[in-house]
Short mmCIF file of C-alpha atoms in Angstrom, two decimals:
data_model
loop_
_atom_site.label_atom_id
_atom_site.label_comp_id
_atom_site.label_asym_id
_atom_site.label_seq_id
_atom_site.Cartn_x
_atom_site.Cartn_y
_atom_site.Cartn_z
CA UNK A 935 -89.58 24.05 -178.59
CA UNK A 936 -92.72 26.31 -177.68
CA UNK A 937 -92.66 29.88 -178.82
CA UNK A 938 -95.88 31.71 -178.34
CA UNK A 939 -96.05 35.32 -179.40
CA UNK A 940 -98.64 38.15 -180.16
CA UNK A 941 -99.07 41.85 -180.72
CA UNK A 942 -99.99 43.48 -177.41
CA UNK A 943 -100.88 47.40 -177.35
CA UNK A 944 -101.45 50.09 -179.13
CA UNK A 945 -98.19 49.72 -181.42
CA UNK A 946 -98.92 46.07 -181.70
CA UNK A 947 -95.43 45.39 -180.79
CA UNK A 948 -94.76 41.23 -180.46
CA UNK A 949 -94.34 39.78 -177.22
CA UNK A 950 -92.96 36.16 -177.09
CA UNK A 951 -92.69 33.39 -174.27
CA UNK A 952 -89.86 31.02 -175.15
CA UNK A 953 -90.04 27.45 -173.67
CA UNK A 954 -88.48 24.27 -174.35
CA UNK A 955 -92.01 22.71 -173.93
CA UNK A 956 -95.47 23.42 -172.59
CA UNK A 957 -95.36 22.57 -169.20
CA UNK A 958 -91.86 23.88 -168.27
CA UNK A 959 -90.10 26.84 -167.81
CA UNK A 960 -90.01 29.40 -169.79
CA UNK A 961 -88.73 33.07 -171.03
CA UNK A 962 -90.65 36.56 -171.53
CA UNK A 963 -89.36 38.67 -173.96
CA UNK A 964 -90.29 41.98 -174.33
CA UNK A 965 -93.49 42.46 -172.57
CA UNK A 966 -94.61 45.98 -174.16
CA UNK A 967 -98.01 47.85 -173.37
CA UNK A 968 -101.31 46.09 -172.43
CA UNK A 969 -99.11 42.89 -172.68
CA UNK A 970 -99.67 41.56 -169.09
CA UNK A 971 -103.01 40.05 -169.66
CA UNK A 972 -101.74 38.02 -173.20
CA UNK A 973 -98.92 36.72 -171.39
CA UNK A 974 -100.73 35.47 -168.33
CA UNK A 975 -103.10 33.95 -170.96
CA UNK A 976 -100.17 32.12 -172.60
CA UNK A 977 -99.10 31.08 -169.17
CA UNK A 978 -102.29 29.42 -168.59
CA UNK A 979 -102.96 27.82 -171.76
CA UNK A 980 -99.15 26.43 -171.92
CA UNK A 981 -98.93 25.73 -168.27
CA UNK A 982 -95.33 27.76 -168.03
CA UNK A 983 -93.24 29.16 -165.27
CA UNK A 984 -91.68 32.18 -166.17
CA UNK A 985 -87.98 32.68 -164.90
CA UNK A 986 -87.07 35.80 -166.61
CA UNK A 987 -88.21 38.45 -169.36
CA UNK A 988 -85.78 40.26 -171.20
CA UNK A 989 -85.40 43.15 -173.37
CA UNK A 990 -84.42 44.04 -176.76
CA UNK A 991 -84.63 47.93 -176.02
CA UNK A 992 -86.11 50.38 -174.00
CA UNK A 993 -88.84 51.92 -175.64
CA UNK A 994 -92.16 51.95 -174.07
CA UNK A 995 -94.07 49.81 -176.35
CA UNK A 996 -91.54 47.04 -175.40
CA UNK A 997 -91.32 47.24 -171.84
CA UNK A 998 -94.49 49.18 -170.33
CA UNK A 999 -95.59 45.85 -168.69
CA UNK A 1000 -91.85 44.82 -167.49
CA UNK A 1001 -92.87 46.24 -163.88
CA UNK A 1002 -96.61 44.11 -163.21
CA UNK A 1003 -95.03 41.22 -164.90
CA UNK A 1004 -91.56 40.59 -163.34
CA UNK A 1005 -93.88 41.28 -159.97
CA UNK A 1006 -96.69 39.16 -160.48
CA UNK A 1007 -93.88 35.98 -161.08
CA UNK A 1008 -90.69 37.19 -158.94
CA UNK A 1009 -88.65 37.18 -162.04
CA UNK A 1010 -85.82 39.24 -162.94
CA UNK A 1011 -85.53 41.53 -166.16
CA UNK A 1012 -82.39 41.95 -168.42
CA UNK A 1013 -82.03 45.32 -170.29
CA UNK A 1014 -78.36 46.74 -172.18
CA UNK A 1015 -77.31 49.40 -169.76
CA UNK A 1016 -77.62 51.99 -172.26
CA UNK A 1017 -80.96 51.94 -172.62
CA UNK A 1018 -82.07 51.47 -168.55
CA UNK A 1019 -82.80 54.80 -168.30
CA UNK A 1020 -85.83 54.36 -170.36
CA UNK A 1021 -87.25 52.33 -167.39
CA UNK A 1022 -87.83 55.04 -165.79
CA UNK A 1023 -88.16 58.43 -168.13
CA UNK A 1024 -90.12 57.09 -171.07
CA UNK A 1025 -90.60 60.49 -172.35
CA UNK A 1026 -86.79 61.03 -172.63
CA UNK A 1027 -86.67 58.10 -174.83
CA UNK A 1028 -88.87 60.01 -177.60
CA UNK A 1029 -87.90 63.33 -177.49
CA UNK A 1030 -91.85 64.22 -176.82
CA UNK A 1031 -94.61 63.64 -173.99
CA UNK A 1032 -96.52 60.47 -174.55
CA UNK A 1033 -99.47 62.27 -173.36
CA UNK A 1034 -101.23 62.44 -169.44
CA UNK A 1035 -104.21 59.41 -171.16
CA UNK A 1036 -101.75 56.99 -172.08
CA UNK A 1037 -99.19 57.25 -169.22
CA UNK A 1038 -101.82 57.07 -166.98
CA UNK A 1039 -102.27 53.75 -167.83
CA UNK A 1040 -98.54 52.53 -167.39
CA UNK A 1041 -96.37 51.47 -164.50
CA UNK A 1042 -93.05 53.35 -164.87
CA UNK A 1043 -89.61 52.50 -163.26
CA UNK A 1044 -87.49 49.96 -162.62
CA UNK A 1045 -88.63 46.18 -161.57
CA UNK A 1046 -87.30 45.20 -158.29
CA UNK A 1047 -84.14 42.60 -159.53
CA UNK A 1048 -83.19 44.66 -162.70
CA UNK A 1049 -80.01 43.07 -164.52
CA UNK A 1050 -77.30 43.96 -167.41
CA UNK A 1051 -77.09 42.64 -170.94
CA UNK A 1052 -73.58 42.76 -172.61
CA UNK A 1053 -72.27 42.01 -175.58
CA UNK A 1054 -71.66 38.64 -176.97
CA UNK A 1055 -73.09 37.06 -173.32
CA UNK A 1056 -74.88 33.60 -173.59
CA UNK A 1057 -78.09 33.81 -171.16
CA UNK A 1058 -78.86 29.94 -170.05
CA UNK A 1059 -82.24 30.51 -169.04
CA UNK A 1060 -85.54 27.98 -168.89
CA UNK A 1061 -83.27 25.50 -170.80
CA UNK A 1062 -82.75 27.48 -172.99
CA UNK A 1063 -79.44 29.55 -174.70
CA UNK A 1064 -79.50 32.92 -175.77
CA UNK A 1065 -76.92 34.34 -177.57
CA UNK A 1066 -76.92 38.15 -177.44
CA UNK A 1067 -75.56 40.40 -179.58
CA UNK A 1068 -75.24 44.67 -178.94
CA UNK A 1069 -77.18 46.02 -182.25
CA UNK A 1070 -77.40 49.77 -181.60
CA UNK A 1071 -79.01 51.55 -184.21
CA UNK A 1072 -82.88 52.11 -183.40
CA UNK A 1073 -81.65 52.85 -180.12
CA UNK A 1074 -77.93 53.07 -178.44
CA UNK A 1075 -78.77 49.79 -176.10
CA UNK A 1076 -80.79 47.87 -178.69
CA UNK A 1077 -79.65 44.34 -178.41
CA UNK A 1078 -80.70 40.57 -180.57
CA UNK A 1079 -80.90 37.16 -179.00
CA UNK A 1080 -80.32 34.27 -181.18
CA UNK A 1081 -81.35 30.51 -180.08
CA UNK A 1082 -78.74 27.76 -181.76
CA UNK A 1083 -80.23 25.39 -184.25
CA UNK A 1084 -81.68 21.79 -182.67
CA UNK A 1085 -82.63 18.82 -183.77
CA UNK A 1086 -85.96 20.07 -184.53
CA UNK A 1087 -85.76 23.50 -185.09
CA UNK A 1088 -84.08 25.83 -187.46
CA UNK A 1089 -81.87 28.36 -185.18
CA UNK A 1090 -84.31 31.67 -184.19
CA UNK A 1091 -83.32 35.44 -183.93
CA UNK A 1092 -85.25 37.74 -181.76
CA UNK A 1093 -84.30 40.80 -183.80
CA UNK A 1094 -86.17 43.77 -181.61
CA UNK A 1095 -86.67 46.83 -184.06
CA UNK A 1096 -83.50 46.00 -186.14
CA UNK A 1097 -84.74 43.72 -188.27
CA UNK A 1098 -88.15 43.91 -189.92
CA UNK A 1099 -89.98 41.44 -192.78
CA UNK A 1100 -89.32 43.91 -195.93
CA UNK A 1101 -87.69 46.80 -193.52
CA UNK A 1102 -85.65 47.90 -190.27
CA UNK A 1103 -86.37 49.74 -187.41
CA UNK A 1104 -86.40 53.74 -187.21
CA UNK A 1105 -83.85 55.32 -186.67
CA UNK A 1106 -85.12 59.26 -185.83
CA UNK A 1107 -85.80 59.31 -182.12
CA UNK A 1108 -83.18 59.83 -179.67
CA UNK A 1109 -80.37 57.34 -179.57
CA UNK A 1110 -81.10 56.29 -183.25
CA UNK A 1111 -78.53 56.36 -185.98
CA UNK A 1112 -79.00 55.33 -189.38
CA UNK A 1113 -75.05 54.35 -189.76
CA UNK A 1114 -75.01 52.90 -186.90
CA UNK A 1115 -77.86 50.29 -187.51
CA UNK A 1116 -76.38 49.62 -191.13
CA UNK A 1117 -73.53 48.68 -189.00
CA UNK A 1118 -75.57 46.61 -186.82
CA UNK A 1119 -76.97 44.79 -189.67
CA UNK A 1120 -74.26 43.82 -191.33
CA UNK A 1121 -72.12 43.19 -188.19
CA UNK A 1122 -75.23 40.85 -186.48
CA UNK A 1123 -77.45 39.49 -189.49
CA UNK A 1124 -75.53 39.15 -192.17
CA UNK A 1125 -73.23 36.35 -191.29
CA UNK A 1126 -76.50 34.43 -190.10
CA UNK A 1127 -77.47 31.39 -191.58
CA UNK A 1128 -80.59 32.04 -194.34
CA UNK A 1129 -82.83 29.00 -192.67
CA UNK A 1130 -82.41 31.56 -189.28
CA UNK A 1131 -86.05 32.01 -188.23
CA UNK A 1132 -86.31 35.75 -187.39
CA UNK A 1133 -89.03 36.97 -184.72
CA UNK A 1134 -89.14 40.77 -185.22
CA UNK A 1135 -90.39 43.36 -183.05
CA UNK A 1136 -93.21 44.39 -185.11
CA UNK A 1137 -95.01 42.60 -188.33
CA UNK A 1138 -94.70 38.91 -189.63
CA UNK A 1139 -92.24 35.94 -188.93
CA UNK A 1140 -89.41 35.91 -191.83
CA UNK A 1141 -86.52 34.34 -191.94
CA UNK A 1142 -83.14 35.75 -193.02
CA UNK A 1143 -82.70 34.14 -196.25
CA UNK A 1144 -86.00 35.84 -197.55
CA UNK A 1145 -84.95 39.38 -195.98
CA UNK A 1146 -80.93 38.47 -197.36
CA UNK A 1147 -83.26 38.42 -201.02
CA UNK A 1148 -85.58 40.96 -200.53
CA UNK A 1149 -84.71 43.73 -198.02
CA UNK A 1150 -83.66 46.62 -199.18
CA UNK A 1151 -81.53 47.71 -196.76
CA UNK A 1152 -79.97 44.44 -195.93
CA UNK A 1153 -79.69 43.04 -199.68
CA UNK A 1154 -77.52 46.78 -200.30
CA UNK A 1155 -75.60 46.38 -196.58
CA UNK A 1156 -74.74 43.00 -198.02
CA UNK A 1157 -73.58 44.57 -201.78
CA UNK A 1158 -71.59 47.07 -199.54
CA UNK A 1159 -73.24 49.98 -200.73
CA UNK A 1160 -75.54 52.68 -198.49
CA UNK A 1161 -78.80 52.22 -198.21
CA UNK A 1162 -82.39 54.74 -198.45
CA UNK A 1163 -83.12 56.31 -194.89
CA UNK A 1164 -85.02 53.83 -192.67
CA UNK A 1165 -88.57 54.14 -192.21
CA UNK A 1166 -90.91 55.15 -189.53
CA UNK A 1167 -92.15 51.79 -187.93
CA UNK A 1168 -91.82 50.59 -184.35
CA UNK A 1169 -91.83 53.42 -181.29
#
């Protein structure tokens, strides 16, 4: 299994390209702002084929590069229908302007083969399977995709801005609900296995035993109690 990530943009959000091997095809996922040049770097170096790039959510720092990428490699994108809109209205998405210097430097709308996440689908894409799972929360379309554990690796979650190392994602812009991504976390993490390699969003590689001892927020979802309002981190 290849997995090669880093923090594009201004956010620093983590973009990942999933393959079952340099050399093969692979998987985008969540090409956010000034990501285009890291992932055609990671092409290179790994010698991969992209066949896809999908999307844990619509905010801006996770898809502003969705449009040059899916067109530079004829490759379809995957987004939850609740949170398409963002494609194309950004702003909406935050409740504020982004501002004229940094929109100028983005490619807004819709790629040109856009398709549908749902809930509980199984995506068999470069080889690979990925399990997704509806976690609204940080946003109303905010979705996970979980790989199954092989022979050589543990099983990984692509958690988006639900799950962070030490914290979750924010839960004050439009479409957020603090409920709601308790919910989620409970409902999609919990029952996860603690060797489950979680690729967040945002920050460091955990897994979900350390965040099951740890996290706040998930170590009181788990005790069945509320937990502390969320923090300000991701878009």
């Amino acid at each position: 299994m290849l997995i090669a990530g880093f923090p594009a943009g201004a956010w620093g959000t983590n973009c990942y390209l999933v393959a079952p091997a340099a050399g093969e095809e692979c998987v985008i996922i969540d090409p956010g702002h000034q990501a285009a040049p890291g992932v055609e770097e990671a092409i290179a170096r790994h010698r991969l084929k992209p066949v896809a790039v999908v999307l844990t959510h619509g905010h801006i720092d996770h898809v502003a590069s969705v449009v040059p990428v899916c067109g530079a490699h004829d490759v379809p994108a995957w987004i939850h229908p609740e949170d398409r809109y963002m494609l194309s209205d950004p702003e909406k998405a935050l409740g504020r302007a982004i501002g004229a210097p940094l929109m100028g430097e983005l490619t807004v709308g819709e790629p040109a083969d856009l398709r549908e996440l749902t809930d509980g689908a199984s995506l068999e894409l470069a080889g690979l399977d990925l399990s997704v799972a509806h976690a609204p929360g940080h946003t109303k379309g905010s979705v996970t995709f979980r790989m199954p554990e092989s022979a050589d690796v543990p099983s990984v979650f692509f958690s988006g801005d639900l799950l962070f190392a030490g914290s979750i994602g924010r839960t004050d812009l439009p479409g957020g609900s603090h409920p709601e991504i308790l919910r989620s976390l409970a409902r999609v993490c919990l029952p996860l296995d603690d060797s489950t390699v979680v690729l967040s969003g945002h920050g460091a590689q955990t897994t979900i035993g350390q965040e099951r001892a740890t996290n706040p927020y998930l170590r009181q979802v788990a005790a069945g109690q509320g937990a502390p309002s969320a923090p300000r981190r991701g878009m």
